[in-house]
Amino acid sequence: MRAVDIIMKKRDGGELSREELAFIVDGYVSGEVPEYQVSSWLMAVFFRGMSFRETADLTDLMLRSGASMDLSGIAGPFVDKHSTGGVGDKVSLVLAPVVAACGVKVPMMSGRALGHTGGTLDKLESIPGYTTRLDEKRFREYIKRDGFAMTGQTDAIVPADKKLYSLRDVTATVESVPLITASILSKKVAEGAEALVFDVKSGPGAFMKTVPDAERLALSLVNTGKAMGKRIVGVITDMTEPLGKMVGNFFEVEESIDCLKGKGPADLMEVTYRLSAWMLVAAGLAVDVDSATRLCEEAVASGRAWDLFVRNVKTQGGDSDRMMSLYGNYRSAHVRALRAPTAGFIQSVDAFKIGLAGVYLGVGRNRTSDPVAPDVGFIFEKKKGSRVEAGDTVAMVYGKDAGSLDAAWDLVSGALSIGPARPASAPLIIKEISAL
Ligand code: URA
């Protein structure tokens, strides 16, 4: 077999056999197939797509490139949630303790900020002392004891994705439904969950900019996951505006604390409860999403979810007292107000521009090795639909230094649009696809 023939077949719209896909994936991991040929193959896949069978084979081959978590010996049910990436999306920090408080075990393996989207690991690591580098033994132990644990992807899990994702990132081949499906699902299947709930974001702040594209990705994740023996739900949610009022690493920890204390913003709570509820249904702990939502609300109202969150912070090395003393105070000295240029109603706050501006401010990163800052980002006082007068503060914007605020400012001010009439409200939960 030769890589060039496989590239040519895909370039001309052919369907690759499992053996041909293995030749590329295994060959890339072992170093036998060079990066320039894998890059060409990725671009051919980007333009020609993959059949359902090819996507399932690619996912399985990537999964088999490394180890899987062994959760045997721990009582389930094991369910995880994965978001395709957004801005202000701190749902995982709230959902994991809520769902664990209801009896689900959550083996959560998350990622870092990349491009305009935020990363759960960076948010958690802004809590002084908190570590997301857990070995398998500790990951297992914490899930067993606390009901959930939060870790990063280890080198042993899906090494093929580590290499392929980095290559996609620099070859403009990220936004491909089969490649995203195989990348996400291989990692999620490796972490050992029996059922998965996917939050497929749709809108300017998401990888999938339109609802039909998000639907294609959701269907691909659901169908491929089902073929791999998992119970799957795909929920398409809106990512036109940042979720909640805060964007930034510790800022989002603060907002998660508010949520767990019953004071979270309505949009963030709506998405969090919906995804949490599906996890309970997927776990078999509730018969439908409405009754499951009530169980999740009760986990917050009773304080059980908050207690579990604090317990997890301590378990993973975090200083919960220091976290609470930083609450409301952990703010960079470099701050500027985003003010309404005219009177009217806020039509939108563009999540993509806010996310990109966040990279300049120090919230996110361009490369996985770049550092991020804990005390920078956005605190919104007003969002879509708010009435403003000229000069009103819409958000306080914090940067790592004065230069970062200057560099971000065109994006920040360009994110805000104001018009004469109150905009129509759009649903946050756009569509749900269940294969339970
Ligand atoms: N997140 C992933 O883990 N992989 C992708 O391909 C896209 C988003």
Coordinates of C-alpha atoms and ligand atoms in Angstrom, one line a residue, residues 82-85 161 165 168 174 176 179-181 183-184 187 207, ligand 1:
H82 CA -18.7 17.3 25.9
S83 CA -19.1 20.7 24.3
T84 CA -17.8 21.4 20.9
G85 CA -16.4 24.7 22.2
D161 CA -5.6 12.7 17.9
Y165 CA -5.4 17.7 15.9
R168 CA -5.3 20.1 11.5
V174 CA -10.4 21.7 11.7
S176 CA -14.6 19.0 9.0
L179 CA -12.6 14.7 11.4
I180 CA -14.3 16.5 14.4
T181 CA -16.4 13.4 15.0
S183 CA -11.4 13.4 17.2
I184 CA -14.0 14.1 19.9
K187 CA -11.3 10.6 23.3
F207 CA -16.9 26.0 15.0
Ligands
URA1 N1 -12.6 19.5 19.7 C1 -11.9 18.4 19.5 O1 -11.5 17.7 20.5 N2 -11.6 18.0 18.3 C2 -12.0 18.7 17.2 O2 -11.8 18.2 16.1 C3 -12.8 19.8 17.4 C4 -13.0 20.2 18.7

